Short mmCIF file of C-alpha atoms and ligand atoms in Angstrom, two decimals:
data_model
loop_
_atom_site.label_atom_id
_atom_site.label_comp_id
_atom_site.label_asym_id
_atom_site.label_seq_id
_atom_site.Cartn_x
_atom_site.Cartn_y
_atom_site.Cartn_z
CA UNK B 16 115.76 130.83 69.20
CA UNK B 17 112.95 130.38 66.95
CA UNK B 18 110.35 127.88 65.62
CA UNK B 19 109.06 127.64 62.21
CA UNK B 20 105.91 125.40 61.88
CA UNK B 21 104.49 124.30 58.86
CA UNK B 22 100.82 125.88 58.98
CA UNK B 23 99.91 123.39 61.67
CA UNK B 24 101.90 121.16 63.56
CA UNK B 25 104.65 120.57 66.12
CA UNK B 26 107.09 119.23 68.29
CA UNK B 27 107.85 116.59 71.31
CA UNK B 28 110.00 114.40 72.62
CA UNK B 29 110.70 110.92 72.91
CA UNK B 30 111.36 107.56 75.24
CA UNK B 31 114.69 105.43 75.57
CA UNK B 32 115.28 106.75 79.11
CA UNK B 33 111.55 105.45 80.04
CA UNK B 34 109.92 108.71 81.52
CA UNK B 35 106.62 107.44 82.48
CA UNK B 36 105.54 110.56 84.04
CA UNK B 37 102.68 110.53 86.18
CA UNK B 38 101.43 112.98 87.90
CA UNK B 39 100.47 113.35 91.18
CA UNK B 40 101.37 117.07 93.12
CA UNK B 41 103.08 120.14 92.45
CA UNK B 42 106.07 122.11 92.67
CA UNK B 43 107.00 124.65 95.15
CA UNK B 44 110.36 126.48 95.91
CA UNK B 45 112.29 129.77 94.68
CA UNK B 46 115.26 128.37 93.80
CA UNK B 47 115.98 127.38 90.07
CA UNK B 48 118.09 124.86 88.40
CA UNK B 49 118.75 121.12 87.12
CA UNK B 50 120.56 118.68 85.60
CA UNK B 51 121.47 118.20 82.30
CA UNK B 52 123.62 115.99 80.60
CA UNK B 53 126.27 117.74 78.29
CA UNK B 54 126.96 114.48 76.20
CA UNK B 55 123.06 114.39 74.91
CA UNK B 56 123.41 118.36 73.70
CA UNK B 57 121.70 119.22 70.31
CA UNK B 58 124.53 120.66 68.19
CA UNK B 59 124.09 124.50 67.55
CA UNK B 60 121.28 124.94 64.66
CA UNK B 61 118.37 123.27 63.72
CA UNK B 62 116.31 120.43 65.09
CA UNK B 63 113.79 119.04 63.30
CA UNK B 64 110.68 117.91 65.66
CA UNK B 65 108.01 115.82 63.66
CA UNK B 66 104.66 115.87 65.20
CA UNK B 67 102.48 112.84 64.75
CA UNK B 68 99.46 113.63 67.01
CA UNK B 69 96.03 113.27 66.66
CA UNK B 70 94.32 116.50 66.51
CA UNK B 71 94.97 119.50 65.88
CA UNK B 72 94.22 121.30 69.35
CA UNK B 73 96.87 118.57 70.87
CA UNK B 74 99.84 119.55 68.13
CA UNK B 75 98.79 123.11 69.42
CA UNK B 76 99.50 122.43 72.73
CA UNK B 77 102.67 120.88 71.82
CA UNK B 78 103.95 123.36 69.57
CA UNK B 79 102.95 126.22 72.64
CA UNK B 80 105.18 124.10 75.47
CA UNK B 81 108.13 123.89 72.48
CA UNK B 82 108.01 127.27 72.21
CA UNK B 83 108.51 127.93 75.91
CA UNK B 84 111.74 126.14 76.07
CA UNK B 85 112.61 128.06 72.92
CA UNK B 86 112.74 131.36 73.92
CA UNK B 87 115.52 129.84 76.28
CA UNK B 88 117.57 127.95 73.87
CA UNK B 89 119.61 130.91 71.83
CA UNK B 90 121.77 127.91 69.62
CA UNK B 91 118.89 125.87 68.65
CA UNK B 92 116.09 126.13 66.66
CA UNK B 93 113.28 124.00 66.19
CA UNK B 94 111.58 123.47 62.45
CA UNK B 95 108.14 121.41 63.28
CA UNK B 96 106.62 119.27 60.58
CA UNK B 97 103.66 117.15 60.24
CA UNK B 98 104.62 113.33 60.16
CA UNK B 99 106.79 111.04 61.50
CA UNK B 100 109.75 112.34 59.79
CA UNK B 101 112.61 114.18 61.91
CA UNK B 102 115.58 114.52 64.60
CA UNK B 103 112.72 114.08 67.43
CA UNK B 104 109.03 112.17 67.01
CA UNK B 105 106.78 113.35 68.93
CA UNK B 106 103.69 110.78 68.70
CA UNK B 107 100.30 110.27 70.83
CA UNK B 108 99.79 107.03 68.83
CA UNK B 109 97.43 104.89 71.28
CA UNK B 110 99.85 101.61 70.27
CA UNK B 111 102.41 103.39 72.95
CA UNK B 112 101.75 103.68 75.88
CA UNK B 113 103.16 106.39 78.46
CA UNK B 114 104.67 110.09 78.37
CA UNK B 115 107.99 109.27 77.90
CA UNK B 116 111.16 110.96 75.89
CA UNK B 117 114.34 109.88 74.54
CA UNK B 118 117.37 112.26 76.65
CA UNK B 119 118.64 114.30 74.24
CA UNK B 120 120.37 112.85 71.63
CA UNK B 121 119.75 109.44 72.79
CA UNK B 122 116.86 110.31 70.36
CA UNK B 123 119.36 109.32 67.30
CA UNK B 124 119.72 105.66 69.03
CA UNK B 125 116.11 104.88 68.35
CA UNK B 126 115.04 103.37 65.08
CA UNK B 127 113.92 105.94 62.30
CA UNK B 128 109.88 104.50 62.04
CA UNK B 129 109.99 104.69 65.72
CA UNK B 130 108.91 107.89 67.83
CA UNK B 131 111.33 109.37 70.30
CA UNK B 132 108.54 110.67 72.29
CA UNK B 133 105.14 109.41 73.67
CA UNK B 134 102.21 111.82 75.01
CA UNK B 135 98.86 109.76 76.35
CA UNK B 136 96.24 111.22 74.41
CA UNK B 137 94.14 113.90 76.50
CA UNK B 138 91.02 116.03 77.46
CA UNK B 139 92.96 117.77 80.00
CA UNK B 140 94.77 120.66 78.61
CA UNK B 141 96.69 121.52 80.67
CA UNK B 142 97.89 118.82 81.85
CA UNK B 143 98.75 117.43 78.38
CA UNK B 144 100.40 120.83 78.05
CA UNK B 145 103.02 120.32 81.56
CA UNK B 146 103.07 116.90 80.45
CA UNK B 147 104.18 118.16 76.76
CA UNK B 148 106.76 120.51 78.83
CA UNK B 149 108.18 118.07 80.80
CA UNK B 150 108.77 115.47 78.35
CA UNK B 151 110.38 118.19 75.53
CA UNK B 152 113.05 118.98 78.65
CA UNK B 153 114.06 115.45 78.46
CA UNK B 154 114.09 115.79 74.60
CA UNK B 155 116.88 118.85 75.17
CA UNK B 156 118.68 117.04 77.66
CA UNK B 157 117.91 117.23 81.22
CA UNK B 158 116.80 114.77 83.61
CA UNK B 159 114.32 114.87 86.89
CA UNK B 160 115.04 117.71 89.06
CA UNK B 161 113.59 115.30 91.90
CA UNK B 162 117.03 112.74 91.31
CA UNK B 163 118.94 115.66 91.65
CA UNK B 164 122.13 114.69 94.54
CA UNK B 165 120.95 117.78 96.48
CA UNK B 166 117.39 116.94 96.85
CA UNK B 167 115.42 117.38 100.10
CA UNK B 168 112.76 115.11 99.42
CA UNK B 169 112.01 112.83 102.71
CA UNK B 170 110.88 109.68 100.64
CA UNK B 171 108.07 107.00 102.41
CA UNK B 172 110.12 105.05 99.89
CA UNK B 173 107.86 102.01 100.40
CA UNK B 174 105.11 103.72 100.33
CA UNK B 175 106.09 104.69 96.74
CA UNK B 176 106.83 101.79 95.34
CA UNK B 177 103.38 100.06 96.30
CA UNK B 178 101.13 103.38 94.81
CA UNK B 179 103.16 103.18 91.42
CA UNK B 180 102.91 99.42 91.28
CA UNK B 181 99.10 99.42 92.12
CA UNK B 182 98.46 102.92 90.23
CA UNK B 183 100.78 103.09 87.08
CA UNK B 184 101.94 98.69 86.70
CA UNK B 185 105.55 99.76 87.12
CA UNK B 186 108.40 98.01 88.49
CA UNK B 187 110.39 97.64 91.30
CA UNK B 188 113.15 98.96 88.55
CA UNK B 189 110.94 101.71 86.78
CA UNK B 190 110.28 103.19 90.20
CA UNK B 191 113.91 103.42 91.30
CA UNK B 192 115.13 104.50 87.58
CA UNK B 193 112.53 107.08 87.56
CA UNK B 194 112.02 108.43 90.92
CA UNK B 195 114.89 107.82 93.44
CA UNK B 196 118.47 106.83 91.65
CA UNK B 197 120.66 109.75 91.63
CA UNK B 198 122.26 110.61 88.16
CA UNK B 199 125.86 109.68 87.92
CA UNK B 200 128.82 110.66 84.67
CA UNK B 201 130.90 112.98 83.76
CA UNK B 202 129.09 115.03 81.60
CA UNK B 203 126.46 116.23 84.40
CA UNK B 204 125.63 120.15 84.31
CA UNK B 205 124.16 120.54 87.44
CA UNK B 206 122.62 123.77 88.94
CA UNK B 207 121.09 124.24 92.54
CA UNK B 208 118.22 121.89 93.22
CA UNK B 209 114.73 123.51 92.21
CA UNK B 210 111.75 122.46 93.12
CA UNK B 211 109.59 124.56 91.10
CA UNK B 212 111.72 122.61 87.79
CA UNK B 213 109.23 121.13 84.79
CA UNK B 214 111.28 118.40 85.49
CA UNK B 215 110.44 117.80 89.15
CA UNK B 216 107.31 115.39 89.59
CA UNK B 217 104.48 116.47 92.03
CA UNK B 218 105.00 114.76 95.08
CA UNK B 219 102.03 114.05 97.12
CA UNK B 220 102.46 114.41 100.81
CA UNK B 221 101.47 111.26 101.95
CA UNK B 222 104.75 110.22 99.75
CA UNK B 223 106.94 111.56 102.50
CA UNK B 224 107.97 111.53 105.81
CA UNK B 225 107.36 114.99 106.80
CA UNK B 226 104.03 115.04 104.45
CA UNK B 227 105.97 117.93 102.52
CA UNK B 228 104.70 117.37 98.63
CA UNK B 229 105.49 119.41 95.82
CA UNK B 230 102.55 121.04 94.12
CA UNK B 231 102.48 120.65 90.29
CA UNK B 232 103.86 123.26 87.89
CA UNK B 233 102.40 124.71 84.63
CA UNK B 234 105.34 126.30 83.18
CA UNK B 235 109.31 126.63 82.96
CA UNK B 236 110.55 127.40 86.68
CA UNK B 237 113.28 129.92 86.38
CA UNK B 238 116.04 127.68 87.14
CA UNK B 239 114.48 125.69 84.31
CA UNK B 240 115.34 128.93 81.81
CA UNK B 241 118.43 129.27 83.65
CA UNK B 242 120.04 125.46 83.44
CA UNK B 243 118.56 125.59 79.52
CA UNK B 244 119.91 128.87 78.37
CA UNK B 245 123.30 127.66 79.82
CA UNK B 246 123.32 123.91 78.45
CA UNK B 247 122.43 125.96 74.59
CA UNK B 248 124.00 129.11 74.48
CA UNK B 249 125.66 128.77 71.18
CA UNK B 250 129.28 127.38 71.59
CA UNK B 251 131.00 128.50 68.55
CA UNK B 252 130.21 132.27 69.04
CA UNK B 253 130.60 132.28 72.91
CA UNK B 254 128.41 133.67 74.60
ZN1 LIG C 326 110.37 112.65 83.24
#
């Protein structure tokens, strides 16, 4: 896997499957793996990720978390360019609101002048950075570790509805979508359930039944690598 970028710029993802992630905990667990969905696979080659972010240092950051999941993703490559030009549009413009990404291919269902990704503009580092991580993992194809059918998670369900309506304005619907419906098709890959995934949100403890949260992560889990490396090891060559 490899990235080429342009002298300065980057990469994202994008928001048809509304990921408004928030972030409240942290992740904790040894075990690895995910979901992914097989029918929103990036073809083996090149993937074009158009950065339109603000500064420099956030493109930066962007480019750093793309590279992460690259090292992990043998059939795909990633060329970055500045603009709003490519296969995923990565954009922090302040008329969007929300980190949110398009799954997968769902990217090529949004309109061309229209990003496929959304980062909130950020002081925090390295937040923007897990945020950045989280959201390009949608962009490849997987989906929250925390819906996986396996999960352990002892939701205070109602509990959880009320913070993200008084906290975040979402619905009764973006709640459930996001946080508690279980994915469903026949495409699903679908590794052990990890709660140390990118892809699983922090859980604070009050959120639960047993007050067991899930601290926040920083970086790929290695179920993340694992459920990644398998979803894009290059299909025409085996392997
Ligand atoms: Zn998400």
């Amino acid at each position: 896997m490899s990235i080429t970028a342009p002298g300065s710029t980057t990469h994202s993802f994008y928001p048809p499957h509304i990921n408004n992630d928030t972030s409240a905990s942290e992740h904790t667990s040894r075990t690895k793996r995910g979901i992914a969905d097989t029918s929103k696979r990036w073809p083996d080659g090149i993937v074009t990720v158009a950065l339109d972010l603000k500064d420099q240092k956030s493109k930066a950051l962007v480019v750093d978390a793309l590279r992460e999941w690259a090292h992990h993703t043998p059939g795909l490559q990633f060329r970055v360019v500045d603009g709003k030009e490519g296969d995923i549009r990565i954009s922090d413009d302040e008329g969007f609101n929300g980190n949110w990404s398009a799954i997968g291919t769902d990217a090529k269902k949004i309109p061309l002048h229209e990003p496929t990704m959304h980062l909130n503009r950020s002081d925090d580092s390295r937040g923007f950075r897990r945020t950045a991580l989280h959201e390009i993992g949608h962009a490849l194809g997987l989906e929250h570790e925390h819906q996986h059918p396996e999960h352990d998670i002892n939701w205070k369900e109602s509990s959880v509805y009320k913070a993200f309506e008084q906290d975040d304005n979402w619905d009764e619907e973006d709640v459930y979508n996001n946080l508690f419906k279980l994915p469903t098709g026949n495409d699903l890959l679908i590794t052990s359930y990890d709660r140390r995934s990118i892809m699983h949100y922090p859980i604070h403890p009050s959120a639960t039944k047993d007050s067991r949260g899930v601290p926040a992560n920083d970086s790929l889990s290695e179920g993340d690598k694992e459920i990644i490396r398998k979803l894009y090891t290059p299909k025409r060559f085996g392997g």
